[in-house]
Amino acid sequence: MKQRNPKPQGLAYKRLPRRALVLGGLQAAFIGGLAARMRFMQVDQADEYRLLAEENRINVRLIPPTRGRIYDRNGQIIGQNSPSYRIVIVREDAGDIDKVIAKLTDLIPLNEDEIERARTEMRRSAPFLPVTLVDQVTWEDISKVAVNAPALPGVTPEVGQTRQYPRYEDFAHIVGYVGPVSDYDLSQIDDPEPVLRIPRFQIGKVGLEARQEIDLRGKAGSKRVEVNATGRVMRELDRQEGQPGADLQLSVDADLQQYAQARLAGESAAAVVIDCETGDLRAMASAPSFDPNLFVRGISVADYQILTQDKYRPLANKTVQGTYPPGSTFKMVTALAALEAGIVGPGTTVYCPGFLKVGSRRFHCWKRGGHGMVDLNTSLKRSCDVYYYDVALKVGIDKISEMARTLGLGVKHDIPMSAVRAGLAPNQEWKQRTHGEEWLIGDTANASIGQGFMLASPMQLAVMTARIATGRAVSPRLVRSIDGIEQPTGAGEPLGINRTNLDYIREAMWSVSNDRRGTAYRSRIIADDFRMAGKTGTSQVRNITKAERAAGVIRNEDLPWERRDHALFVSFAPYDNPKYAIAVVVEHGGGGSKAAAPVARDIMLQALYGGTPPLEAYPAGDRERIKEQQKRLEGDRRPKARPDEKDRA
Amino acid sequence: MSYLEYAVKSTPSGFRKFLYMNWPLTLLLVSVASAGFLMLYSVAGGSWTPWAEPQMERFGLGLAAMFIIAIVPIWFWRNMSVVAYLGSIVLLIFVELFGTIGMGAQRWIDLGFMRLQPSEVMKVALVMVLAAYYDWLSPQRTSRPLWVLIPVALILIPTFLVLKQPDLGTSILLLAAGGGMMFLAGVHWAYFAAVITAGVGLVVTVFNSRGTEWQLLKDYQFRRIDTFLDPSTDPLGAGYHITQSKIALGSGGWNGRGFMEGTQSRLNFLPEKHTDFIFTTLAEEFGFVGGITLLILYGMILIFCMVTALSSKDRFSSLVTLGIALNFFLFFAVNMSMVMGLAPVVGVPLPMVSYGGSAMLVLMAAFGIVQSAHIHRPR
């Protein structure tokens, strides 16, 4: 190798040291540059930096953004920010903390748990950082502390902002509530914004507040402040304003919501009013409810237990979280599926002897003696079960399930509320997949009258009714505008269901409410412009045994509450030009015509008249009773005086 | 140069090899590492845990590795170069597929007792494979286009894999180290001129891609560049690091605030104070004197490597030693520029000082190769 090519090899050996020296020179120059920079910073500018670091440490403080407010569709305030007072303590200034806290306890009521928590926080943070002792203090207590300031070194009252819900129970389920950021919350968010680390910064925990958190929160500002060695702010150097959260306007009408909530009081029930034209949810009442302000403040264990142990489940939002067998309100779906499949026409009749034998099993009609000859209109009007068993067996479950989905059952409607459930519109494939069993013909019979596996939330039932009323794929909208920007409406495209078939169903629903023999005739609307069309439903939550059937089915009133039937009612009005659709579910309320229909009618009238309706809209026989009821509800709806508000006045 | 030629020359053998090691270099490494232990003790608030003690154990391990590597003849390491390179590529692909997510990027493999960052191993493997390549290549071919393309591919493959992790800092270091190796090997000037021109073009393109669909960097990488250019835009987020780091460094003054007296690090103003920002603590507590001392120690390490390289007549030994020195230089140059506010925060540790096992072990192994070159150099 050496002999073959000596010259170039020599050249390469010469070139390497040369290039190494060039590279070494560059490196030396860079190191020189670093040294120069270090000298510049540490010698020439040292005083400046030391000033920043030592005598006047610069702190960057966050300015928490103002949370966006929440309004109803008419601009009434639903969620707002109100000043809140808290007492903070600076460990370094306080000296003997125990003594100071003892003095403070003499002045104002202090919670043992809170003191303990504050102590741990003080141990962990720097001595010059303020730690909150008590939050949400009344004005009276704040003044006591202010007056006694000289005796309480290191203790200062501070003012901040807290969320406040002036409509109390009415919007608890829709809007939810905020609460201080917890460690758990932080662990759920990757790359949390620094603002979330401000102690007690409030973020949405449940409901709209949680789902629209990013819109509502806004962006934190910051200020650079000079602080002295004890951490006291000497002066503010500059500030960068944050961006307040966006205001939200709901589609809900606060007055109607309040009425619905009051009308449902005393029951475990839900009512949803939806605008047929836009899909706007006008009211979403779930009873019983709770005061969200309790959660903002930090609910006491006792109060929380009352809420969780109540068998009416006040914390559950029954409008979207509660799913119920839709019962007879599902019959429109079965009927439409059959009409669309061309299996029945309006004139097709079925004989109802009170039961239908499917295989070896008898499927009973709710009416013991049967309805005799029944056509489509009569079957809905009088809610004959046998007609639907018969029709459903011909159509098959898959078509029924498909129609249910078309009408918005068994599909999830995405509205910004917590735990929105999809319900269930089962088909053969579903049962095979989840139960590993064949779909039985009996399952079809059960499903045809909205029993068995079928499940729907009140909101879904309202959507279904609105879709039947309009023939369009109306979808619910809860937020009307964000920061003044209108959100898309849920008017929807035509469903593609034959117009005449829909008209048969709507006519039958009209008969339910307005025909003397209709199941909801007693809860009709008299006013000509506002005629209502509806459908009752009663869904069983227990099996009726053969023996019981023979001895006579036990009346609901004689059963314990948990075993009574759910009462349901869906309707739309005005019949000619549908404006609103409503669904009401009264848990274990008994029969749909008795327990749910009157509620739905009252709420519907309230919506149609945009306030208390005239008595003339009611059937003559009911007016006395309604007058009483209106007076009573008016009393309930008067704003309740809260003790803490008086304190702050 | 073959094994036979080694045997002909009189190279030390057996335990005599230790006598022929580059002991001043070893001493320098120990002193830099000791400075690291001291700083880790200080940032932990005067405690050997949780950082200083494990760091010392790892340094011991690294020292042992260095000795073992040093006594193995350099020709063995030259023959291992390709294996090391291919192995690192496999590891890089492995982390791409299975790596643990840390700080938003897939970077390391958990070995139980330590976390192995394949990109660190790659820094040395790349230098080795390029040195071996130019040792093999006959010198008059060095600047022929085809023979330039091969090392370019050798550099770009790992760079691309590291960039995908995504780890912008390390991929730039790989590019720089690889380019430096080609420069040392004597590739014609014109190539470098062309690449630098193209590089400037690329930077312009990357910035223009921002906000478009084909955006070439992640948003956080753009933000880091933004904050670097103007830290005041984000005083709480990324700019916070630079601002606080500069305050700490500058406030150190001529002789610092004293050991364990730095308020910036004491009061937790400094982020990542035990890893990427450890130099600020040193500069705060020991001032300009401390900072410049460390810089001089680093410079001396470079000088000793250079001397070893230039005194060796073996091309592979020279190239690999210079390459490792260049890597080492890039490490501390980028880290110090970063904490002084001269470069964006890219997450490069201070070599031998920052807390972290992977980088230190790899560096010690690399210096083992330098020592091996020193011991086995043909005399």
XYZ file of N, CA and C in Angstrom, chain A residues 1-2 5 8-9 12-13 15-28 30-43 45-47 49-54 57-62 126 128 191 194 220-222 224 240, chain B residues 5 139-140 143 180 182-184 186-189 192 232-233 235-236 244 246-247 249-254 256-257 263-264 267 269 279 283-284 287-288 291-292 295 299 302 306 310 313-315 318-319 322 326 329 332-333 336-337 340-342:
354
model
N 0.844 -1.197 0.000
C 0.000 0.000 0.000
C 0.878 1.245 0.000
N 1.898 1.212 0.784
C 2.781 2.379 0.895
C 3.452 2.688 -0.447
N 0.997 4.234 -3.641
C 0.415 5.568 -3.747
C 0.920 6.501 -2.658
N -0.482 11.032 -2.628
C -1.745 11.554 -2.087
C -1.888 11.271 -0.597
N -1.382 10.101 -0.167
C -1.492 9.770 1.251
C -0.779 10.840 2.084
N -2.960 13.834 2.361
C -4.037 13.712 3.334
C -3.514 13.903 4.742
N -2.334 13.352 4.996
C -1.783 13.508 6.336
C -1.436 14.953 6.617
N -3.179 17.454 5.261
C -4.400 18.235 5.319
C -5.102 18.125 6.684
N -5.035 16.915 7.288
C -5.745 16.707 8.552
C -5.322 17.699 9.635
N -4.028 17.840 9.917
C -3.652 18.783 10.969
C -4.078 20.204 10.636
N -4.011 20.521 9.330
C -4.382 21.885 8.956
C -5.842 22.149 9.297
N -6.674 21.214 8.871
C -8.114 21.403 9.124
C -8.412 21.326 10.619
N -7.704 20.433 11.314
C -7.902 20.322 12.761
C -7.589 21.652 13.429
N -6.557 22.314 12.934
C -6.203 23.598 13.535
C -7.240 24.662 13.216
N -7.793 24.616 11.990
C -8.861 25.569 11.651
C -10.049 25.378 12.579
N -10.461 24.113 12.705
C -11.621 23.817 13.552
C -11.326 24.186 15.005
N -10.117 23.842 15.449
C -9.712 24.186 16.816
C -9.743 25.686 17.018
N -9.323 26.415 15.986
C -9.335 27.874 16.080
C -10.752 28.397 16.240
N -11.658 27.825 15.457
C -13.065 28.242 15.556
C -13.598 27.967 16.954
N -13.263 26.787 17.460
C -13.729 26.433 18.805
C -13.165 27.403 19.839
N -11.897 27.698 19.704
C -11.272 28.626 20.656
C -11.953 29.982 20.587
N -15.024 30.558 19.732
C -16.353 30.475 20.348
C -16.235 30.506 21.869
N -15.258 29.733 22.377
C -15.058 29.728 23.829
C -14.722 31.138 24.309
N -13.903 31.833 23.519
C -13.586 33.217 23.859
C -14.851 34.064 23.905
N -15.737 33.827 22.928
C -17.006 34.562 22.888
C -17.833 34.306 24.138
N -17.894 33.023 24.535
C -18.661 32.667 25.730
C -18.072 33.365 26.952
N -16.755 33.353 27.028
C -16.093 33.980 28.172
C -16.406 35.473 28.193
N -16.384 36.080 27.003
C -16.663 37.511 26.932
C -18.084 37.811 27.377
N -19.021 36.963 26.924
C -20.418 37.150 27.292
C -20.592 36.998 28.807
N -19.908 36.002 29.335
C -19.999 35.755 30.765
C -19.446 36.959 31.535
N -18.343 37.485 31.029
C -17.742 38.642 31.674
C -18.696 39.829 31.623
N -19.298 39.985 30.453
C -20.229 41.106 30.275
C -21.392 41.017 31.261
N -21.947 39.786 31.363
C -23.108 39.629 32.245
C -22.716 39.698 33.711
N -21.594 39.057 34.043
C -21.284 38.887 35.461
C -20.429 40.004 36.035
N -19.744 40.728 35.156
C -18.920 41.806 35.688
C -19.536 43.164 35.340
N -22.551 43.890 33.935
C -23.968 44.080 34.266
C -24.338 43.455 35.601
N -23.344 43.041 36.344
C -23.617 42.282 37.563
C -24.537 43.034 38.515
N -24.284 44.329 38.656
C -25.065 45.101 39.617
C -26.539 45.083 39.240
N -28.175 42.865 37.417
C -28.781 41.554 37.643
C -28.923 41.251 39.125
N -27.913 41.675 39.891
C -27.999 41.393 41.316
C -29.168 42.151 41.936
N -29.377 43.334 41.396
C -30.519 44.123 41.852
C -31.808 43.360 41.590
N -31.899 42.833 40.388
C -33.097 42.083 40.023
C -33.257 40.883 40.943
N -32.142 40.258 41.247
C -32.233 38.993 41.968
C -32.401 39.191 43.458
N -31.777 40.243 43.995
C -31.695 40.288 45.446
C -32.595 41.321 46.090
N -36.370 41.395 44.129
C -36.612 40.217 43.290
C -37.812 40.487 42.417
N -37.641 40.180 41.189
C -38.771 40.398 40.290
C -39.654 39.172 40.301
N -40.898 39.418 40.535
C -41.857 38.332 40.521
C -42.796 38.518 39.369
N -43.111 37.458 38.757
C -44.158 37.545 37.749
C -45.416 37.003 38.402
N -46.418 37.861 38.494
C -47.678 37.425 39.116
C -48.733 37.296 38.037
N -49.530 36.288 38.192
C -50.603 36.095 37.224
C -51.805 36.935 37.611
N -42.958 29.226 50.491
C -41.970 30.144 51.042
C -42.610 31.011 52.120
N -42.619 34.048 52.760
C -43.154 35.368 52.425
C -44.370 35.283 51.517
N -50.086 19.383 30.074
C -49.544 20.713 29.902
C -50.516 21.776 30.416
N -50.318 27.834 33.336
C -49.846 28.262 34.663
C -50.990 28.789 35.533
N -55.007 34.276 31.019
C -54.487 35.015 32.162
C -53.568 36.139 31.696
N -53.631 37.240 32.394
C -52.656 38.292 32.162
C -51.507 38.109 33.137
N -50.534 38.958 33.053
C -49.455 38.841 34.024
C -48.939 40.234 34.347
N -45.446 42.129 36.192
C -44.156 41.961 36.838
C -44.116 42.931 37.996
N -49.361 42.907 31.573
C -49.870 42.471 30.294
C -51.289 42.017 30.579
N 1.163 -4.423 11.780
C 1.947 -3.196 11.918
C 1.982 -2.729 13.363
N -7.384 8.592 0.050
C -7.549 10.046 0.217
C -7.846 10.794 -1.073
N -7.364 10.317 -2.228
C -7.635 11.144 -3.405
C -9.096 11.078 -3.823
N -12.961 13.829 -2.112
C -13.858 14.899 -2.548
C -14.679 14.530 -3.774
N -18.537 18.394 10.794
C -17.175 18.639 11.276
C -16.235 17.506 10.889
N -16.458 15.511 8.325
C -16.171 15.561 6.891
C -15.164 16.659 6.594
N -15.312 17.737 7.325
C -14.383 18.849 7.159
C -12.976 18.424 7.541
N -12.883 17.725 8.690
C -11.572 17.273 9.153
C -10.946 16.292 8.164
N -11.047 16.323 5.142
C -10.461 16.988 4.000
C -11.365 17.076 2.792
N -12.660 16.991 3.007
C -13.590 17.177 1.892
C -13.465 18.614 1.399
N -13.623 18.802 0.104
C -13.348 20.104 -0.502
C -14.220 21.221 0.068
N -13.646 22.386 0.182
C -14.331 23.561 0.736
C -15.665 23.827 0.048
N -18.879 22.561 1.505
C -19.365 23.215 2.726
C -20.030 24.539 2.397
N -39.512 38.338 26.362
C -40.577 39.037 27.090
C -41.962 38.688 26.561
N -42.046 38.017 25.395
C -43.385 37.687 24.880
C -44.071 36.659 25.751
N -43.366 35.701 29.442
C -42.568 35.720 30.674
C -42.911 34.583 31.627
N -44.068 33.931 31.428
C -44.439 32.870 32.360
C -44.136 31.500 31.816
N -35.086 33.948 34.025
C -34.594 33.584 35.352
C -33.147 33.115 35.291
N -30.859 34.063 33.195
C -29.964 35.206 33.021
C -29.802 35.981 34.327
N -30.934 36.104 35.041
C -30.843 36.810 36.326
C -29.877 36.082 37.253
N -27.432 34.009 36.507
C -26.062 34.075 36.030
C -25.454 35.442 36.303
N -26.205 36.475 35.908
C -25.674 37.821 36.039
C -25.471 38.208 37.485
N -26.369 37.760 38.351
C -26.278 38.196 39.740
C -25.098 37.539 40.458
N -24.460 36.573 39.800
C -23.293 35.932 40.439
C -22.142 36.900 40.625
N -22.004 37.843 39.706
C -20.942 38.835 39.840
C -19.556 38.239 39.669
N -18.554 38.931 40.223
C -17.163 38.527 40.026
C -16.852 37.208 40.717
N -19.180 35.470 42.791
C -20.341 34.677 43.178
C -20.856 35.001 44.557
N -21.967 34.376 44.898
C -22.630 34.688 46.156
C -22.243 33.700 47.223
N -29.599 32.775 45.694
C -31.025 32.916 46.005
C -31.895 32.405 44.870
N -31.447 32.599 43.662
C -32.275 32.185 42.536
C -32.531 30.683 42.567
N -34.567 29.604 45.889
C -35.993 29.929 45.932
C -36.752 29.334 44.771
N -36.498 29.657 41.678
C -36.781 30.453 40.501
C -36.277 29.749 39.249
N -25.485 25.114 34.975
C -24.412 26.097 34.866
C -24.792 27.429 35.518
N -22.626 29.483 38.116
C -22.231 30.865 37.853
C -22.774 31.804 38.921
N -23.938 31.452 39.495
C -24.511 32.310 40.527
C -23.712 32.190 41.822
N -19.694 32.715 40.632
C -19.436 33.927 39.872
C -18.632 33.708 38.607
N -18.064 34.816 38.140
C -17.289 34.796 36.909
C -16.079 33.890 37.064
N -17.220 30.311 36.733
C -17.648 30.021 35.372
C -16.458 29.892 34.438
N -15.524 30.839 34.560
C -14.391 30.835 33.640
C -13.478 29.639 33.940
N -14.889 26.781 32.168
C -14.660 26.955 30.737
C -13.207 26.595 30.390
N -11.794 23.762 27.970
C -10.852 24.080 26.907
C -9.622 23.176 26.972
N -10.248 19.834 25.518
C -10.172 19.912 24.054
C -8.715 19.898 23.598
N -6.777 17.273 21.200
C -6.131 17.741 19.969
C -4.688 17.239 19.899
N -3.172 14.888 16.987
C -2.147 15.332 16.049
C -0.852 14.550 16.203
N -0.175 8.922 14.249
C 0.004 8.822 12.803
C -1.106 7.984 12.176
N -1.965 7.465 13.007
C -3.062 6.639 12.510
C -4.259 7.537 12.203
N -4.765 7.450 10.969
C -5.832 8.351 10.537
C -7.112 8.163 11.361
N -6.776 9.707 14.843
C -6.839 11.166 14.822
C -8.269 11.648 14.626
N -8.905 11.053 13.621
C -10.259 11.515 13.299
C -11.229 11.272 14.447
N -10.570 13.700 17.338
C -11.028 15.066 17.041
C -12.554 15.134 17.023
N -14.929 17.372 19.263
C -15.879 18.301 18.650
C -17.263 18.130 19.277
N -17.269 19.631 22.612
C -17.325 21.091 22.473
C -18.751 21.543 22.199
N -21.049 21.550 25.393
C -21.005 22.637 26.389
C -21.211 23.996 25.740
N -20.808 24.121 24.438
C -21.005 25.417 23.779
C -22.494 25.719 23.653
N -24.075 26.322 27.229
C -23.738 27.615 27.830
C -24.373 28.760 27.057
N -24.399 28.645 25.721
C -25.049 29.695 24.933
C -26.503 29.809 25.344
N -26.976 31.486 28.697
C -26.605 32.901 28.660
C -27.533 33.687 27.746
N -28.541 32.993 27.205
C -29.483 33.705 26.344
C -28.948 33.946 24.953
N -27.954 33.150 24.519
C -27.419 33.322 23.169
C -28.009 32.334 22.183
